[in-house]
mmCIF file of C-alpha atoms in Angstrom:
data_model
loop_
_atom_site.group_PDB
_atom_site.id
_atom_site.type_symbol
_atom_site.label_atom_id
_atom_site.label_comp_id
_atom_site.label_asym_id
_atom_site.label_seq_id
_atom_site.Cartn_x
_atom_site.Cartn_y
_atom_site.Cartn_z
ATOM 1 C CA UNK I 1269 14.203 26.565 -10.884
ATOM 2 C CA UNK I 1270 16.197 28.747 -8.429
ATOM 3 C CA UNK I 1271 17.479 26.655 -5.248
ATOM 4 C CA UNK I 1272 15.670 28.991 -3.020
ATOM 5 C CA UNK I 1273 12.220 27.946 -4.928
ATOM 6 C CA UNK I 1274 13.005 24.183 -4.759
ATOM 7 C CA UNK I 1275 13.996 24.222 -1.071
ATOM 8 C CA UNK I 1276 11.005 26.317 -0.502
ATOM 9 C CA UNK I 1277 8.868 24.022 -2.604
ATOM 10 C CA UNK I 1278 10.288 20.873 -0.602
ATOM 11 C CA UNK I 1279 9.553 22.292 2.324
ATOM 12 C CA UNK I 1280 5.940 22.507 1.387
ATOM 13 C CA UNK I 1281 5.541 18.894 0.135
ATOM 14 C CA UNK I 1282 7.169 18.056 3.695
ATOM 15 C CA UNK I 1283 4.899 19.780 5.406
ATOM 16 C CA UNK I 1284 1.854 18.519 3.388
ATOM 17 C CA UNK I 1285 2.758 14.985 3.605
ATOM 18 C CA UNK I 1286 3.017 15.590 7.448
ATOM 19 C CA UNK I 1287 -0.528 17.046 7.277
ATOM 20 C CA UNK I 1288 -1.966 14.207 4.795
ATOM 21 C CA UNK I 1289 -0.286 11.774 7.848
ATOM 22 C CA UNK I 1290 -1.653 13.730 10.647
ATOM 23 C CA UNK I 1291 -5.379 14.132 9.512
ATOM 24 C CA UNK I 1292 -5.725 10.841 7.483
ATOM 25 C CA UNK I 1293 -3.123 8.144 8.400
ATOM 26 C CA UNK I 1294 -2.178 6.582 12.071
ATOM 27 C CA UNK I 1295 1.358 4.994 10.658
ATOM 28 C CA UNK I 1296 1.395 1.046 10.597
ATOM 29 C CA UNK I 1297 -2.406 0.420 11.625
ATOM 30 C CA UNK I 1298 -4.731 0.177 9.334
ATOM 31 C CA UNK I 1299 -7.156 -0.862 11.864
ATOM 32 C CA UNK I 1300 -6.910 2.688 13.342
ATOM 33 C CA UNK I 1301 -7.417 4.401 9.708
ATOM 34 C CA UNK I 1302 -9.992 2.795 8.358
ATOM 35 C CA UNK I 1303 -11.927 2.028 11.304
ATOM 36 C CA UNK I 1304 -14.767 -0.516 10.333
ATOM 37 C CA UNK I 1305 -17.240 -1.917 12.664
ATOM 38 C CA UNK I 1306 -17.919 -5.031 11.036
ATOM 39 C CA UNK I 1307 -17.650 -9.108 12.082
ATOM 40 C CA UNK I 1308 -16.327 -9.742 8.242
ATOM 41 C CA UNK I 1309 -13.636 -7.375 8.583
ATOM 42 C CA UNK I 1310 -12.687 -8.973 11.866
ATOM 43 C CA UNK I 1311 -12.822 -12.160 10.807
ATOM 44 C CA UNK I 1312 -10.656 -11.596 7.439
ATOM 45 C CA UNK I 1313 -8.365 -8.548 8.449
ATOM 46 C CA UNK I 1314 -7.427 -8.951 12.250
ATOM 47 C CA UNK I 1315 -7.165 -12.683 12.504
ATOM 48 C CA UNK I 1316 -4.214 -12.629 10.185
ATOM 49 C CA UNK I 1317 -2.103 -10.333 12.481
ATOM 50 C CA UNK I 1318 0.612 -9.831 9.613
ATOM 51 C CA UNK I 1319 3.391 -6.978 10.845
ATOM 52 C CA UNK I 1320 4.055 -4.234 7.853
ATOM 53 C CA UNK I 1321 6.776 -6.044 6.017
ATOM 54 C CA UNK I 1322 3.942 -9.209 5.068
ATOM 55 C CA UNK I 1323 1.382 -6.514 4.353
ATOM 56 C CA UNK I 1324 3.833 -4.518 2.204
ATOM 57 C CA UNK I 1325 4.802 -7.636 0.164
ATOM 58 C CA UNK I 1326 0.724 -8.106 -0.766
ATOM 59 C CA UNK I 1327 0.272 -4.809 -1.545
ATOM 60 C CA UNK I 1328 3.907 -5.209 -3.778
ATOM 61 C CA UNK I 1329 1.996 -8.236 -5.500
ATOM 62 C CA UNK I 1330 -1.367 -6.688 -5.924
ATOM 63 C CA UNK I 1331 0.183 -3.969 -7.838
ATOM 64 C CA UNK I 1332 3.065 -6.054 -9.869
ATOM 65 C CA UNK I 1333 0.918 -9.319 -10.104
ATOM 66 C CA UNK I 1334 4.148 -11.401 -10.445
ATOM 67 C CA UNK I 1335 7.784 -11.110 -8.877
ATOM 68 C CA UNK I 1336 11.166 -12.846 -8.361
ATOM 69 C CA UNK I 1337 11.505 -12.961 -4.228
ATOM 70 C CA UNK I 1338 14.707 -10.818 -4.852
ATOM 71 C CA UNK I 1339 13.246 -8.116 -6.711
ATOM 72 C CA UNK I 1340 10.571 -8.296 -4.102
ATOM 73 C CA UNK I 1341 13.311 -7.804 -1.248
ATOM 74 C CA UNK I 1342 14.917 -4.910 -3.102
ATOM 75 C CA UNK I 1343 12.119 -2.807 -4.273
ATOM 76 C CA UNK I 1344 10.787 -3.358 0.004
ATOM 77 C CA UNK I 1345 14.313 -2.692 0.993
ATOM 78 C CA UNK I 1346 14.161 -6.359 3.324
ATOM 79 C CA UNK I 1347 17.200 -8.271 3.559
ATOM 80 C CA UNK I 1348 16.998 -11.603 1.143
ATOM 81 C CA UNK I 1349 17.331 -13.356 4.280
ATOM 82 C CA UNK I 1350 14.351 -11.951 5.985
ATOM 83 C CA UNK I 1351 11.991 -12.334 2.622
ATOM 84 C CA UNK I 1352 12.225 -16.347 3.189
ATOM 85 C CA UNK I 1353 10.182 -16.398 6.728
ATOM 86 C CA UNK I 1354 8.265 -13.741 5.419
ATOM 87 C CA UNK I 1355 7.011 -15.470 1.829
ATOM 88 C CA UNK I 1356 6.716 -18.770 4.061
ATOM 89 C CA UNK I 1357 4.533 -17.155 6.473
ATOM 90 C CA UNK I 1358 2.037 -15.754 3.629
ATOM 91 C CA UNK I 1359 2.318 -18.955 1.822
ATOM 92 C CA UNK I 1360 1.350 -21.071 4.997
ATOM 93 C CA UNK I 1361 -1.493 -17.898 5.234
ATOM 94 C CA UNK I 1362 -2.400 -19.174 1.749
ATOM 95 C CA UNK I 1363 -1.915 -15.607 0.577
ATOM 96 C CA UNK I 1364 1.010 -16.472 -2.161
ATOM 97 C CA UNK I 1365 2.060 -19.085 -4.001
ATOM 98 C CA UNK I 1366 6.048 -19.295 -4.462
ATOM 99 C CA UNK I 1367 6.959 -20.848 -8.406
ATOM 100 C CA UNK I 1368 10.212 -21.211 -10.225
ATOM 101 C CA UNK I 1369 10.686 -18.607 -13.212
ATOM 102 C CA UNK I 1370 9.669 -20.569 -16.828
ATOM 103 C CA UNK I 1371 12.672 -18.588 -18.228
ATOM 104 C CA UNK I 1372 15.228 -19.717 -15.618
ATOM 105 C CA UNK I 1373 14.809 -22.312 -12.965
ATOM 106 C CA UNK I 1374 17.176 -20.552 -10.648
ATOM 107 C CA UNK I 1375 14.665 -17.756 -10.290
ATOM 108 C CA UNK I 1376 11.634 -17.877 -7.912
ATOM 109 C CA UNK I 1377 8.518 -15.788 -8.222
ATOM 110 C CA UNK I 1378 5.667 -15.737 -6.232
ATOM 111 C CA UNK I 1379 2.036 -14.340 -7.092
ATOM 112 C CA UNK I 1380 -0.737 -14.198 -4.927
ATOM 113 C CA UNK I 1381 -3.475 -16.322 -4.408
ATOM 114 C CA UNK I 1382 -6.928 -15.722 -5.374
ATOM 115 C CA UNK I 1383 -7.577 -15.594 -1.789
ATOM 116 C CA UNK I 1384 -5.204 -13.131 -1.283
ATOM 117 C CA UNK I 1385 -6.930 -10.794 -4.271
ATOM 118 C CA UNK I 1386 -10.043 -11.136 -2.299
ATOM 119 C CA UNK I 1387 -8.836 -10.209 0.810
ATOM 120 C CA UNK I 1388 -6.730 -7.107 -0.824
ATOM 121 C CA UNK I 1389 -10.014 -5.986 -3.096
ATOM 122 C CA UNK I 1390 -11.941 -6.373 0.311
ATOM 123 C CA UNK I 1391 -9.126 -4.137 1.769
ATOM 124 C CA UNK I 1392 -9.065 -1.543 -0.682
ATOM 125 C CA UNK I 1393 -12.755 -1.030 -0.980
ATOM 126 C CA UNK I 1394 -12.906 -0.575 2.882
ATOM 127 C CA UNK I 1395 -10.032 1.532 2.673
ATOM 128 C CA UNK I 1396 -11.751 3.939 -0.496
ATOM 129 C CA UNK I 1397 -15.085 4.169 2.077
ATOM 130 C CA UNK I 1398 -13.505 5.304 4.745
ATOM 131 C CA UNK I 1399 -11.503 7.895 3.237
ATOM 132 C CA UNK I 1400 -15.250 8.577 1.304
ATOM 133 C CA UNK I 1401 -16.481 9.094 5.086
ATOM 134 C CA UNK I 1402 -14.018 11.467 6.115
ATOM 135 C CA UNK I 1403 -14.045 13.425 2.748
ATOM 136 C CA UNK I 1404 -17.613 13.288 3.348
ATOM 137 C CA UNK I 1405 -18.179 16.638 5.097
ATOM 138 C CA UNK I 1406 -15.962 18.861 3.328
ATOM 139 C CA UNK I 1407 -17.996 21.244 0.844
ATOM 140 C CA UNK I 1408 -18.502 21.062 -2.754
ATOM 141 C CA UNK I 1409 -16.011 23.929 -3.530
ATOM 142 C CA UNK I 1410 -13.583 22.257 -1.197
ATOM 143 C CA UNK I 1411 -14.443 18.945 -2.442
ATOM 144 C CA UNK I 1412 -13.634 20.309 -5.949
ATOM 145 C CA UNK I 1413 -10.419 21.828 -5.068
ATOM 146 C CA UNK I 1414 -9.162 18.416 -3.118
ATOM 147 C CA UNK I 1415 -9.934 16.668 -6.574
ATOM 148 C CA UNK I 1416 -8.200 19.410 -8.990
ATOM 149 C CA UNK I 1417 -5.199 19.080 -6.376
ATOM 150 C CA UNK I 1418 -5.041 15.634 -6.048
ATOM 151 C CA UNK I 1419 -5.048 15.598 -9.874
ATOM 152 C CA UNK I 1420 -2.443 18.145 -10.854
ATOM 153 C CA UNK I 1421 -0.559 16.140 -7.689
ATOM 154 C CA UNK I 1422 -0.558 13.119 -9.506
ATOM 155 C CA UNK I 1423 0.001 14.172 -12.523
ATOM 156 C CA UNK I 1424 3.694 15.823 -10.952
ATOM 157 C CA UNK I 1425 4.498 12.684 -8.983
ATOM 158 C CA UNK I 1426 4.254 10.335 -11.769
ATOM 159 C CA UNK I 1427 6.765 12.593 -13.431
ATOM 160 C CA UNK I 1428 9.513 11.922 -10.528
ATOM 161 C CA UNK I 1429 9.576 8.567 -10.697
#
């Protein structure tokens, strides 16, 4: 592929990502992205009042299940010195469990607690419902096009990993 084609594609992709961000998501504000007017949501989420770094750790652990703390720091680009207070806060909130690796006692690992898994599943479900409500205004043709396009994008992005 020519450099000009690569450049044009990268520009289009950047424009697309901006459209998605501006059209669906308000950066770092879940409650504005997915407004949910329920007491249950207020009780479960808003009372925790966690910064994005803490939420990112939970999202990462939801994907990988268990991880050494140093790997989380590296993956999320958080300094190791900042990881300790983040993990301590999540432990205080009963959202993660810290333990020693069974194969190497020098390694500390963390995993989500059942409370965090339940919270993650609740938030994920609420987010999916909110997105469903946003796209429900699309025509059947547009919805089919969106579904097909997302399938294609997912396939391509998996190749970029």
